[in-house]
Tab-separated table of C-alpha atoms and ligand atoms in Angstrom:
chain	number	residue	atom	x	y	z
A	1	UNK	CA	-16.972	-46.855	-18.322
A	2	UNK	CA	-14.390	-44.796	-18.993
A	3	UNK	CA	-10.789	-45.105	-17.103
A	4	UNK	CA	-8.219	-42.569	-17.412
A	5	UNK	CA	-5.744	-44.771	-19.098
A	6	UNK	CA	-9.054	-44.761	-21.352
A	7	UNK	CA	-8.931	-41.342	-21.831
A	8	UNK	CA	-4.913	-41.241	-21.293
A	9	UNK	CA	-4.472	-43.885	-24.452
A	10	UNK	CA	-7.206	-41.794	-26.749
A	11	UNK	CA	-5.468	-37.681	-25.661
A	12	UNK	CA	-2.709	-38.428	-28.677
A	13	UNK	CA	-5.812	-38.662	-31.251
A	14	UNK	CA	-7.439	-36.337	-30.044
A	15	UNK	CA	-8.394	-33.640	-33.308
A	16	UNK	CA	-6.879	-29.884	-32.126
A	17	UNK	CA	-10.121	-28.585	-32.399
A	18	UNK	CA	-11.563	-31.200	-29.857
A	19	UNK	CA	-8.465	-30.240	-27.826
A	20	UNK	CA	-8.915	-26.051	-27.810
A	21	UNK	CA	-13.045	-26.521	-26.759
A	22	UNK	CA	-11.998	-29.088	-23.939
A	23	UNK	CA	-10.088	-26.329	-22.818
A	24	UNK	CA	-12.593	-23.265	-23.605
A	25	UNK	CA	-16.041	-25.174	-21.678
A	26	UNK	CA	-12.928	-26.381	-18.676
A	27	UNK	CA	-12.806	-29.815	-18.596
A	28	UNK	CA	-9.330	-29.519	-18.282
A	29	UNK	CA	-7.140	-27.097	-17.974
A	30	UNK	CA	-4.100	-26.206	-21.214
A	31	UNK	CA	-1.531	-26.460	-18.673
A	32	UNK	CA	-3.425	-30.265	-17.521
A	33	UNK	CA	-3.619	-31.382	-21.289
A	34	UNK	CA	0.185	-30.094	-22.139
A	35	UNK	CA	1.453	-31.900	-19.185
A	36	UNK	CA	-0.271	-34.855	-20.946
A	37	UNK	CA	1.475	-34.596	-24.122
A	38	UNK	CA	4.351	-33.888	-22.463
A	39	UNK	CA	4.468	-37.451	-21.005
A	40	UNK	CA	3.320	-39.192	-23.952
A	41	UNK	CA	5.983	-37.444	-25.965
A	42	UNK	CA	8.977	-37.625	-23.809
A	43	UNK	CA	8.085	-41.549	-22.758
A	44	UNK	CA	8.320	-42.493	-26.664
A	45	UNK	CA	10.468	-40.256	-28.412
A	46	UNK	CA	13.203	-41.852	-27.033
A	47	UNK	CA	12.517	-44.943	-29.473
A	48	UNK	CA	11.044	-42.157	-32.650
A	49	UNK	CA	13.662	-39.071	-31.947
A	50	UNK	CA	11.344	-36.725	-33.454
A	51	UNK	CA	12.355	-34.022	-31.698
A	52	UNK	CA	15.620	-31.550	-31.049
A	53	UNK	CA	14.051	-29.358	-28.577
A	54	UNK	CA	11.349	-30.286	-25.708
A	55	UNK	CA	11.682	-27.433	-23.302
A	56	UNK	CA	9.191	-28.731	-20.235
A	57	UNK	CA	9.178	-25.401	-18.788
A	58	UNK	CA	8.612	-22.932	-21.351
A	59	UNK	CA	5.552	-25.352	-22.882
A	60	UNK	CA	4.396	-24.591	-19.138
A	61	UNK	CA	4.608	-21.288	-19.401
A	62	UNK	CA	2.124	-20.995	-22.323
A	63	UNK	CA	-0.433	-23.475	-20.950
A	64	UNK	CA	-0.639	-21.130	-17.862
A	65	UNK	CA	-0.771	-17.864	-19.582
A	66	UNK	CA	-3.845	-19.563	-21.456
A	67	UNK	CA	-4.977	-20.878	-18.710
A	68	UNK	CA	-4.688	-17.269	-16.936
A	69	UNK	CA	-6.486	-15.284	-19.917
A	70	UNK	CA	-9.772	-17.650	-19.778
A	71	UNK	CA	-9.707	-17.219	-15.988
A	72	UNK	CA	-9.298	-14.103	-16.487
A	73	UNK	CA	-12.597	-13.995	-18.860
A	74	UNK	CA	-10.317	-12.791	-21.583
A	75	UNK	CA	-11.818	-14.502	-25.218
A	76	UNK	CA	-8.919	-17.413	-26.259
A	77	UNK	CA	-7.606	-17.768	-29.834
A	78	UNK	CA	-8.536	-20.561	-32.120
A	79	UNK	CA	-5.427	-23.083	-31.177
A	80	UNK	CA	-6.037	-22.053	-27.514
A	81	UNK	CA	-3.282	-24.415	-25.800
A	82	UNK	CA	-2.949	-27.003	-28.857
A	83	UNK	CA	0.609	-28.060	-29.039
A	84	UNK	CA	2.186	-27.892	-32.074
A	85	UNK	CA	5.474	-28.887	-33.038
A	86	UNK	CA	7.856	-26.976	-34.610
A	87	UNK	CA	10.231	-27.097	-37.698
A	88	UNK	CA	13.978	-27.040	-35.684
A	89	UNK	CA	13.955	-24.057	-39.611
A	90	UNK	CA	11.540	-21.907	-38.112
A	91	UNK	CA	12.625	-19.106	-35.823
A	92	UNK	CA	11.214	-18.976	-31.987
A	93	UNK	CA	12.779	-16.403	-30.579
A	94	UNK	CA	15.401	-17.083	-27.502
A	95	UNK	CA	14.599	-20.801	-28.577
A	96	UNK	CA	17.951	-22.642	-30.348
A	97	UNK	CA	16.627	-22.444	-34.083
A	98	UNK	CA	19.636	-24.940	-35.943
A	99	UNK	CA	18.207	-26.068	-39.189
A	100	UNK	CA	19.300	-29.434	-38.850
A	101	UNK	CA	23.013	-27.872	-39.019
A	102	UNK	CA	26.030	-28.268	-36.789
A	103	UNK	CA	26.994	-24.672	-38.225
A	104	UNK	CA	23.426	-23.458	-35.788
A	105	UNK	CA	24.125	-25.059	-32.477
A	106	UNK	CA	24.025	-22.319	-30.645
A	107	UNK	CA	22.328	-19.682	-32.757
A	108	UNK	CA	19.636	-18.412	-30.309
A	109	UNK	CA	17.047	-15.661	-32.807
A	110	UNK	CA	16.186	-12.757	-31.628
A	111	UNK	CA	12.949	-12.767	-33.189
A	112	UNK	CA	10.201	-14.702	-34.188
A	113	UNK	CA	8.964	-16.064	-37.728
A	114	UNK	CA	5.986	-14.423	-38.902
A	115	UNK	CA	4.166	-17.776	-38.747
A	116	UNK	CA	5.583	-18.509	-34.895
A	117	UNK	CA	3.704	-14.772	-34.080
A	118	UNK	CA	0.789	-15.842	-35.802
A	119	UNK	CA	0.337	-18.787	-33.678
A	120	UNK	CA	0.718	-17.168	-30.783
A	121	UNK	CA	-1.252	-14.734	-30.993
A	122	UNK	CA	-3.532	-17.474	-31.750
A	123	UNK	CA	-2.641	-18.867	-28.249
A	124	UNK	CA	-1.018	-22.328	-29.464
A	125	UNK	CA	2.035	-23.532	-27.235
A	126	UNK	CA	5.418	-24.071	-28.648
A	127	UNK	CA	5.820	-27.367	-28.809
A	128	UNK	CA	9.529	-27.974	-29.468
A	129	UNK	CA	11.384	-27.727	-31.815
A	130	UNK	CA	11.194	-31.170	-34.728
A	131	UNK	CA	14.067	-32.427	-36.724
A	132	UNK	CA	14.735	-31.910	-40.124
A	133	UNK	CA	17.331	-32.732	-43.602
A	134	UNK	CA	20.112	-30.143	-42.392
A	135	UNK	CA	19.288	-26.944	-43.968
A	136	UNK	CA	15.905	-28.989	-45.340
A	137	UNK	CA	18.116	-30.666	-47.825
A	138	UNK	CA	16.975	-34.407	-47.807
A	139	UNK	CA	13.895	-36.350	-48.374
A	140	UNK	CA	14.299	-38.852	-44.750
A	141	UNK	CA	16.285	-37.143	-42.000
A	142	UNK	CA	19.372	-38.890	-42.929
A	143	UNK	CA	21.172	-35.139	-43.597
A	144	UNK	CA	20.070	-34.223	-40.240
A	145	UNK	CA	23.037	-32.959	-38.938
A	146	UNK	CA	21.457	-34.196	-35.868
A	147	UNK	CA	19.802	-38.092	-35.507
A	148	UNK	CA	17.868	-39.623	-37.829
A	149	UNK	CA	13.732	-39.445	-36.835
A	150	UNK	CA	12.539	-42.983	-37.186
A	151	UNK	CA	8.939	-44.365	-38.481
A	152	UNK	CA	6.396	-44.279	-36.143
A	153	UNK	CA	4.542	-46.515	-38.252
A	154	UNK	CA	8.104	-49.347	-37.896
A	155	UNK	CA	11.478	-47.554	-36.181
A	156	UNK	CA	14.017	-49.169	-39.151
A	157	UNK	CA	11.596	-47.288	-41.768
A	158	UNK	CA	12.779	-43.970	-42.769
A	159	UNK	CA	9.334	-40.794	-42.171
A	160	UNK	CA	10.496	-39.031	-45.171
A	161	UNK	CA	11.866	-35.279	-45.429
A	162	UNK	CA	12.905	-33.199	-44.981
A	163	UNK	CA	10.021	-32.465	-42.578
A	164	UNK	CA	10.605	-35.589	-41.491
A	165	UNK	CA	10.081	-34.358	-37.971
A	166	UNK	CA	7.044	-33.017	-38.153
A	167	UNK	CA	5.430	-35.609	-39.908
A	168	UNK	CA	6.570	-38.057	-37.287
A	169	UNK	CA	5.239	-35.532	-34.254
A	170	UNK	CA	1.678	-36.087	-35.654
A	171	UNK	CA	1.944	-39.545	-37.032
A	172	UNK	CA	3.100	-40.385	-33.674
A	173	UNK	CA	0.469	-38.278	-31.204
A	174	UNK	CA	2.551	-35.704	-30.409
A	175	UNK	CA	0.866	-32.752	-31.333
A	176	UNK	CA	-2.192	-32.852	-33.575
A	177	UNK	CA	-0.945	-30.072	-35.346
A	178	UNK	CA	3.085	-29.229	-36.722
A	179	UNK	CA	4.492	-26.819	-38.934
A	180	UNK	CA	6.710	-27.931	-41.689
A	181	UNK	CA	8.326	-26.476	-44.816
A	182	UNK	CA	8.140	-27.337	-48.416
A	183	UNK	CA	10.337	-26.563	-51.009
A	184	UNK	CA	10.554	-29.449	-53.211
A	185	UNK	CA	8.784	-32.235	-51.459
A	186	UNK	CA	9.679	-31.754	-47.743
A	187	UNK	CA	5.976	-31.347	-46.095
A	188	UNK	CA	3.945	-33.671	-48.376
A	189	UNK	CA	7.018	-36.614	-49.245
A	190	UNK	CA	6.945	-37.015	-45.529
A	191	UNK	CA	3.116	-36.386	-44.823
A	192	UNK	CA	2.982	-39.341	-47.340
A	193	UNK	CA	5.705	-41.703	-45.769
A	194	UNK	CA	3.863	-41.004	-42.239
A	195	UNK	CA	0.503	-41.093	-42.990
A	196	UNK	CA	-0.280	-38.129	-42.064
A	197	UNK	CA	-1.977	-35.060	-43.781
A	198	UNK	CA	0.479	-32.052	-45.556
A	199	UNK	CA	-0.310	-28.775	-47.047
A	200	UNK	CA	2.369	-26.970	-48.958
A	201	UNK	CA	0.446	-23.298	-49.734
A	202	UNK	CA	0.423	-21.393	-53.178
A	203	UNK	CA	3.443	-19.181	-53.240
A	204	UNK	CA	2.912	-16.140	-51.361
A	205	UNK	CA	0.358	-17.701	-49.084
A	206	UNK	CA	2.304	-17.913	-45.713
A	207	UNK	CA	5.088	-15.073	-45.076
A	208	UNK	CA	8.594	-16.490	-45.288
A	209	UNK	CA	9.852	-14.249	-42.463
A	210	UNK	CA	12.476	-16.466	-39.986
A	211	UNK	CA	11.999	-19.262	-41.479
A	212	UNK	CA	15.583	-20.107	-42.997
A	213	UNK	CA	16.067	-20.613	-46.020
A	214	UNK	CA	17.425	-23.428	-49.015
A	215	UNK	CA	15.689	-21.870	-51.614
A	216	UNK	CA	13.916	-18.443	-51.981
A	217	UNK	CA	11.725	-18.858	-55.001
A	218	UNK	CA	9.938	-22.406	-53.563
A	219	UNK	CA	10.372	-21.944	-50.487
A	220	UNK	CA	6.860	-22.546	-48.796
A	221	UNK	CA	6.025	-22.295	-44.946
A	222	UNK	CA	2.703	-25.088	-44.574
A	223	UNK	CA	0.469	-27.184	-41.747
A	224	UNK	CA	0.810	-30.824	-41.178
A	225	UNK	CA	-2.854	-32.522	-39.013
A	226	UNK	CA	-4.040	-36.188	-38.489
A	227	UNK	CA	-7.796	-34.247	-40.148
A	228	UNK	CA	-8.526	-31.650	-43.199
A	229	UNK	CA	-9.880	-29.776	-40.214
A	230	UNK	CA	-7.545	-29.533	-38.180
A	231	UNK	CA	-5.154	-28.559	-41.567
A	232	UNK	CA	-7.228	-26.079	-42.766
A	233	UNK	CA	-7.631	-24.294	-39.039
A	234	UNK	CA	-3.863	-24.060	-38.930
A	235	UNK	CA	-3.497	-23.033	-42.515
A	236	UNK	CA	-5.807	-20.421	-41.505
A	237	UNK	CA	-3.859	-19.283	-38.297
A	238	UNK	CA	-0.560	-19.011	-40.500
A	239	UNK	CA	-2.064	-17.787	-43.860
A	240	UNK	CA	-1.983	-14.290	-44.332
A	241	UNK	CA	0.218	-10.288	-46.244
A	242	UNK	CA	3.107	-9.500	-44.446
A	243	UNK	CA	5.122	-6.998	-45.625
A	244	UNK	CA	8.608	-8.353	-44.380
A	245	UNK	CA	8.904	-11.112	-47.005
A	246	UNK	CA	8.277	-9.846	-50.630
A	247	UNK	CA	6.600	-12.454	-52.173
A	248	UNK	CA	3.779	-12.404	-49.539
A	249	UNK	CA	0.196	-11.724	-51.011
A	250	UNK	CA	-2.313	-9.474	-49.723
A	251	UNK	CA	-4.801	-11.293	-50.705
A	252	UNK	CA	-7.662	-12.401	-48.175
A	253	UNK	CA	-7.674	-14.962	-46.464
A	254	UNK	CA	-10.552	-17.219	-46.490
A	255	UNK	CA	-11.968	-18.695	-43.233
A	256	UNK	CA	-10.584	-22.709	-45.172
A	257	UNK	CA	-12.565	-24.572	-41.557
A	258	UNK	CA	-16.054	-22.930	-42.114
A	259	UNK	CA	-15.767	-23.157	-46.074
A	260	UNK	CA	-14.757	-27.148	-45.674
A	261	UNK	CA	-17.710	-28.520	-47.831
A	262	UNK	CA	-16.859	-32.106	-49.361
A	263	UNK	CA	-19.486	-32.060	-52.399
A	264	UNK	CA	-17.217	-32.934	-55.446
A	265	UNK	CA	-20.310	-33.176	-57.745
A	266	UNK	CA	-19.368	-30.899	-61.246
A	267	UNK	CA	-15.141	-31.516	-60.007
A	268	UNK	CA	-13.132	-32.368	-62.657
A	269	UNK	CA	-10.189	-34.590	-61.559
A	270	UNK	CA	-7.049	-34.508	-64.252
A	271	UNK	CA	-4.646	-37.444	-64.012
A	272	UNK	CA	-1.172	-37.022	-65.343
A	273	UNK	CA	-0.458	-40.002	-67.248
A	274	UNK	CA	3.646	-38.840	-66.793
A	275	UNK	CA	3.193	-39.640	-63.120
A	276	UNK	CA	1.480	-42.505	-63.191
A	277	UNK	CA	4.256	-43.434	-66.175
A	278	UNK	CA	7.700	-42.636	-63.346
A	279	UNK	CA	8.923	-46.145	-61.914
A	280	UNK	CA	5.967	-46.495	-59.197
A	281	UNK	CA	6.019	-48.856	-56.722
A	282	UNK	CA	2.753	-51.394	-57.823
A	283	UNK	CA	1.194	-50.889	-54.005
A	284	UNK	CA	1.317	-47.233	-54.773
A	285	UNK	CA	-0.223	-46.941	-57.885
A	286	UNK	CA	-3.292	-49.378	-56.921
A	287	UNK	CA	-3.719	-47.261	-53.683
A	288	UNK	CA	-3.066	-44.062	-55.462
A	289	UNK	CA	-5.945	-45.993	-58.083
A	290	UNK	CA	-7.735	-47.145	-55.149
A	291	UNK	CA	-8.433	-43.547	-54.370
A	292	UNK	CA	-9.149	-41.738	-56.918
A	293	UNK	CA	-12.253	-44.380	-57.965
A	294	UNK	CA	-13.572	-43.324	-54.281
A	295	UNK	CA	-13.865	-39.976	-55.800
A	296	UNK	CA	-15.241	-40.507	-59.105
A	297	UNK	CA	-17.725	-42.373	-56.434
A	298	UNK	CA	-18.349	-39.086	-54.919
A	299	UNK	CA	-19.153	-37.382	-58.233
A	300	UNK	CA	-16.413	-35.795	-59.526
A	301	UNK	CA	-15.117	-36.620	-63.048
A	302	UNK	CA	-11.785	-37.664	-64.404
A	303	UNK	CA	-9.755	-36.504	-67.763
A	304	UNK	CA	-6.399	-37.520	-68.459
A	305	UNK	CA	-3.735	-35.192	-69.238
A	306	UNK	CA	-0.427	-34.528	-70.034
A	307	UNK	CA	2.276	-32.894	-68.528
A	308	UNK	CA	4.902	-33.601	-70.801
A	309	UNK	CA	7.939	-31.136	-69.106
A	310	UNK	CA	7.242	-32.939	-66.284
A	311	UNK	CA	11.101	-35.249	-67.135
A	312	UNK	CA	12.781	-31.324	-66.857
A	313	UNK	CA	11.750	-31.292	-63.324
A	314	UNK	CA	14.303	-32.571	-61.514
A	315	UNK	CA	17.286	-31.329	-63.376
A	316	UNK	CA	15.546	-28.047	-63.013
A	317	UNK	CA	14.529	-28.116	-59.725
A	318	UNK	CA	18.024	-29.123	-58.553
A	319	UNK	CA	19.996	-26.224	-60.946
A	320	UNK	CA	17.291	-23.503	-59.677
A	321	UNK	CA	17.440	-24.335	-55.682
A	322	UNK	CA	21.356	-25.425	-55.563
A	323	UNK	CA	21.285	-21.951	-57.000
A	324	UNK	CA	19.668	-20.330	-54.602
A	325	UNK	CA	20.688	-22.295	-51.657
A	326	UNK	CA	24.846	-21.034	-52.253
A	327	UNK	CA	24.231	-17.703	-52.638
A	328	UNK	CA	21.457	-17.804	-48.873
A	329	UNK	CA	23.750	-20.362	-46.896
A	330	UNK	CA	26.787	-17.686	-47.657
A	331	UNK	CA	25.762	-15.671	-44.830
A	332	UNK	CA	27.237	-18.739	-42.202
A	333	UNK	CA	31.030	-18.057	-42.659
A	334	UNK	CA	31.511	-18.253	-39.116
A	335	UNK	CA	31.835	-13.573	-39.140
A	336	UNK	CA	28.065	-12.952	-39.669
A	337	UNK	CA	26.407	-16.079	-38.899
A	338	UNK	CA	27.023	-20.111	-38.169
A	339	UNK	CA	29.782	-21.903	-36.041
A	340	UNK	CA	33.472	-19.769	-35.787
A	341	UNK	CA	36.560	-22.483	-36.567
A	342	UNK	CA	38.835	-21.941	-33.583
A	343	UNK	CA	41.617	-23.580	-36.007
A	344	UNK	CA	42.353	-20.522	-38.373
A	345	UNK	CA	45.065	-18.729	-39.785
A	346	UNK	CA	43.723	-16.256	-41.437
A	347	UNK	CA	40.239	-14.694	-42.933
A	348	UNK	CA	40.072	-17.201	-46.057
A	349	UNK	CA	40.341	-20.268	-43.547
A	350	UNK	CA	38.630	-19.377	-40.876
A	351	UNK	CA	35.630	-18.872	-43.978
A	352	UNK	CA	36.573	-21.902	-45.195
A	353	UNK	CA	37.055	-24.392	-42.116
A	354	UNK	CA	33.443	-22.826	-40.219
A	355	UNK	CA	31.951	-23.831	-43.447
A	356	UNK	CA	34.176	-26.985	-43.517
A	357	UNK	CA	33.593	-27.911	-39.921
A	358	UNK	CA	29.421	-26.768	-39.761
A	359	UNK	CA	27.924	-27.727	-43.427
A	360	UNK	CA	26.805	-32.004	-44.036
A	361	UNK	CA	28.230	-33.436	-46.490
A	362	UNK	CA	25.308	-32.840	-48.511
A	363	UNK	CA	24.516	-29.052	-48.136
A	364	UNK	CA	28.430	-28.843	-49.012
A	365	UNK	CA	27.986	-30.800	-52.463
A	366	UNK	CA	24.568	-28.582	-52.903
A	367	UNK	CA	26.441	-25.126	-51.939
A	368	UNK	CA	29.238	-26.733	-54.166
A	369	UNK	CA	26.243	-27.837	-57.113
A	370	UNK	CA	24.830	-24.338	-57.230
A	371	UNK	CA	27.995	-22.055	-57.404
A	372	UNK	CA	28.958	-24.372	-60.331
A	373	UNK	CA	25.862	-23.459	-62.005
A	374	UNK	CA	26.132	-19.531	-61.002
A	375	UNK	CA	29.624	-19.285	-62.471
A	376	UNK	CA	30.941	-17.322	-65.339
A	377	UNK	CA	30.603	-20.051	-68.242
A	378	UNK	CA	28.001	-22.507	-66.624
A	379	UNK	CA	25.404	-19.796	-66.270
A	380	UNK	CA	24.268	-19.530	-69.549
A	381	UNK	CA	24.447	-23.417	-70.013
A	382	UNK	CA	23.025	-24.284	-66.540
A	383	UNK	CA	21.046	-21.574	-64.883
A	384	UNK	CA	19.595	-19.525	-67.438
A	385	UNK	CA	18.240	-23.187	-69.247
A	386	UNK	CA	17.055	-24.246	-65.954
A	387	UNK	CA	15.136	-20.637	-65.871
A	388	UNK	CA	13.493	-20.791	-69.416
A	389	UNK	CA	12.894	-24.449	-68.643
A	390	UNK	CA	11.050	-23.893	-64.679
A	391	UNK	CA	8.988	-20.953	-67.229
A	392	UNK	CA	7.665	-23.633	-69.736
A	393	UNK	CA	6.847	-26.238	-66.730
A	394	UNK	CA	4.113	-23.097	-65.714
A	395	UNK	CA	3.143	-22.456	-69.359
A	396	UNK	CA	2.430	-26.180	-68.819
A	397	UNK	CA	0.803	-26.630	-66.026
A	398	UNK	CA	-1.432	-22.959	-66.750
A	399	UNK	CA	-2.587	-25.067	-69.737
A	400	UNK	CA	-3.772	-28.087	-67.969
A	401	UNK	CA	-5.968	-26.251	-65.514
A	402	UNK	CA	-7.465	-25.054	-68.007
A	403	UNK	CA	-9.320	-28.548	-68.463
A	404	UNK	CA	-9.426	-29.674	-64.756
A	405	UNK	CA	-9.955	-28.069	-61.199
A	406	UNK	CA	-7.420	-30.320	-59.864
A	407	UNK	CA	-4.830	-32.429	-60.211
A	408	UNK	CA	-3.891	-36.306	-58.390
A	409	UNK	CA	-1.674	-38.246	-58.281
A	410	UNK	CA	0.665	-40.380	-55.911
A	411	UNK	CA	2.937	-37.919	-53.797
A	412	UNK	CA	6.107	-40.743	-53.339
A	413	UNK	CA	6.975	-43.165	-56.568
A	414	UNK	CA	7.453	-45.246	-52.978
A	415	UNK	CA	6.133	-46.191	-49.975
A	416	UNK	CA	9.505	-45.725	-45.963
A	417	UNK	CA	11.881	-46.337	-47.282
A	418	UNK	CA	15.042	-49.198	-44.694
A	419	UNK	CA	17.276	-46.722	-42.573
A	420	UNK	CA	19.934	-46.628	-44.703
A	421	UNK	CA	19.005	-48.664	-47.509
A	422	UNK	CA	19.620	-45.479	-49.626
A	423	UNK	CA	22.302	-43.031	-47.357
A	424	UNK	CA	24.863	-43.817	-50.472
A	425	UNK	CA	22.821	-42.907	-53.791
A	426	UNK	CA	22.376	-39.377	-53.503
A	427	UNK	CA	20.838	-39.439	-57.343
A	428	UNK	CA	18.332	-42.303	-56.394
A	429	UNK	CA	17.799	-40.025	-53.388
A	430	UNK	CA	16.724	-36.432	-55.596
A	431	UNK	CA	14.725	-38.463	-58.617
A	432	UNK	CA	12.136	-39.918	-55.866
A	433	UNK	CA	10.802	-35.949	-55.832
A	434	UNK	CA	9.976	-36.271	-59.299
A	435	UNK	CA	6.076	-36.186	-58.106
A	436	UNK	CA	6.640	-33.188	-55.929
A	437	UNK	CA	8.654	-30.589	-57.149
A	438	UNK	CA	6.947	-29.643	-60.253
A	439	UNK	CA	4.423	-27.484	-57.844
A	440	UNK	CA	7.661	-25.144	-56.737
A	441	UNK	CA	8.876	-24.919	-59.413
A	442	UNK	CA	5.108	-23.288	-60.825
A	443	UNK	CA	4.501	-22.123	-57.144
A	444	UNK	CA	0.907	-24.024	-56.926
A	445	UNK	CA	-0.402	-25.836	-53.689
A	446	UNK	CA	-0.409	-29.139	-53.280
A	447	UNK	CA	-2.423	-31.740	-49.907
A	448	UNK	CA	-1.733	-35.125	-49.245
A	449	UNK	CA	-3.908	-37.305	-47.637
A	450	UNK	CA	-3.252	-40.800	-46.515
A	451	UNK	CA	-5.314	-43.084	-48.767
A	452	UNK	CA	-4.006	-46.320	-47.058
A	453	UNK	CA	-1.502	-48.962	-47.021
A	454	UNK	CA	1.324	-51.262	-47.687
A	455	UNK	CA	1.955	-54.775	-47.659
A	456	UNK	CA	3.940	-53.936	-44.330
A	457	UNK	CA	1.721	-51.823	-43.551
A	458	UNK	CA	3.790	-48.251	-44.385
A	459	UNK	CA	1.504	-45.111	-44.880
A	460	UNK	CA	0.159	-44.152	-48.836
A	461	UNK	CA	-0.719	-40.594	-49.295
A	462	UNK	CA	-2.359	-39.164	-52.302
A	463	UNK	CA	-1.443	-36.211	-53.638
A	464	UNK	CA	-4.053	-33.167	-55.012
A	465	UNK	CA	-2.384	-30.172	-57.194
A	466	UNK	CA	-4.545	-26.889	-57.839
A	467	UNK	CA	-3.614	-23.988	-59.711
A	468	UNK	CA	-2.890	-21.046	-57.008
A	469	UNK	CA	-4.772	-19.849	-54.823
A	470	UNK	CA	-6.688	-23.763	-54.473
A	471	UNK	CA	-5.675	-24.298	-51.301
A	472	UNK	CA	-10.123	-24.564	-50.028
A	473	UNK	CA	-11.122	-26.687	-52.868
A	474	UNK	CA	-7.894	-28.667	-52.236
A	475	UNK	CA	-9.177	-29.257	-48.445
A	476	UNK	CA	-12.823	-29.245	-49.866
A	477	UNK	CA	-11.501	-32.661	-52.620
A	478	UNK	CA	-9.564	-33.496	-48.964
A	479	UNK	CA	-12.881	-33.558	-46.871
A	480	UNK	CA	-14.995	-35.317	-49.081
A	481	UNK	CA	-12.067	-38.328	-49.113
A	482	UNK	CA	-11.766	-38.257	-45.686
A	483	UNK	CA	-15.776	-38.800	-44.682
A	484	UNK	CA	-15.810	-41.848	-46.354
A	485	UNK	CA	-12.438	-43.720	-45.468
A	486	UNK	CA	-10.599	-44.231	-41.977
A	487	UNK	CA	-6.480	-44.065	-43.472
A	488	UNK	CA	-6.572	-40.994	-41.162
A	489	UNK	CA	-8.335	-42.353	-38.088
A	490	UNK	CA	-5.247	-45.083	-37.868
A	491	UNK	CA	-2.534	-44.891	-35.455
A	492	UNK	CA	1.086	-46.511	-34.931
A	493	UNK	CA	0.939	-48.374	-32.220
B	1	LIG	N1	13.602	-33.510	-51.108
B	1	LIG	C1	13.552	-32.967	-51.485
B	1	LIG	C2	15.206	-31.764	-52.060
B	1	LIG	O1	15.854	-32.717	-51.184
B	1	LIG	C3	12.764	-31.929	-51.449
B	1	LIG	C4	13.469	-30.923	-49.524
B	1	LIG	C5	12.261	-29.837	-49.449
B	1	LIG	O2	11.466	-29.684	-49.915
B	1	LIG	N2	13.080	-28.881	-48.243
B	1	LIG	O3	15.934	-30.987	-51.514
């Protein structure tokens, strides 16, 4: 017989769709469900530290509004009553949105990001703000100006980053869904390290209006979930045109969830040889190869492809992303936006002291690098050369996608690292983005799905990349894989 405790212990692992159905069918009120999720998060997040803000009153108010809507007989949205954790670089009207930075520690935006408007319209519950590396610059949350988030699978390890709070929240069952952002891998890498699914959409698919910008030619907002159906549903909800983001494309949004189909016959998987030659951990390599074999057994065929220019991707990404960051972060000067130092003598010291006190070391390093590559004398040597290289990388990807439908590869060269292991080694941290940054330079979508565990019981994720607008294909490949594997059903103790 099922007891209350059984039900409570299952709830954190319930899918977003099942939660919505429970509410719609009046098996449970949105308020009761949200109370249960709050209870779970409040008791377990003490150890993990996924949340920066978790405002019980705001959460229960939203839940009661959903219950009231149902009681009035009104139609509920696609995510009615479903908790969604929000990366803290997405503006939520009236709620602290700090981007994990001291410089914005008391910033309450007067407006919602486009994706937040979309979530509200779908009757989702905005379930707290979650941690990130400061301004999304990092791969572990160790660069957060607030605190370090721990990997729910082993609290001695990082959850990845920069969307480490989003991935950890979903992995720990605090919410079935989360939003993150990906500039060079920040959705895909933490998804891989936390054993959940994450999708970086095509550039232009999701509006960045209300996303605190890091590097505008690379940034995308995207979903986290624990199963492909939920991932498809959240992507569907947040996608679509928005005139307030000039890069937002006016392209119809498919019914990603309804169109899921796991048929892989006739599908060609490209295996970029350079992605397998990178200094990969042997366990990651073995799990990736096993996943590829699984996809082949489902009817896909593989071909070897070459992306010879990938060796320039990290350098190209570091130059372009820091150049754009130095410009985007210029607005935090203590006058327009952000912390203002009270130890100032004149205007110049107001700017410099406010920024010195407000920004952490990694953000300062990137602003200096970005300012340098844009300065007279360096512009041609670095910035312009990086832009030309980016174009060549794009052309190489275009060419590769003429021979295959999708590419599959590892996501991160290794599973999660120990907290503190590489904090003094930023270059090694940058190098670990080798398999993810190209998708952002090129603008194509990428999905990560759990494909197994290391001997230390740390998750590893398979990366699936496709041409522009191929989100449906990526979801279908993942759906086929999910249907014959159970890695995604495992969760931390
Ligand atoms: N880890 C990468 C970096 O440090 C990517 C960050 C991101 O995608 N926001 O820049």
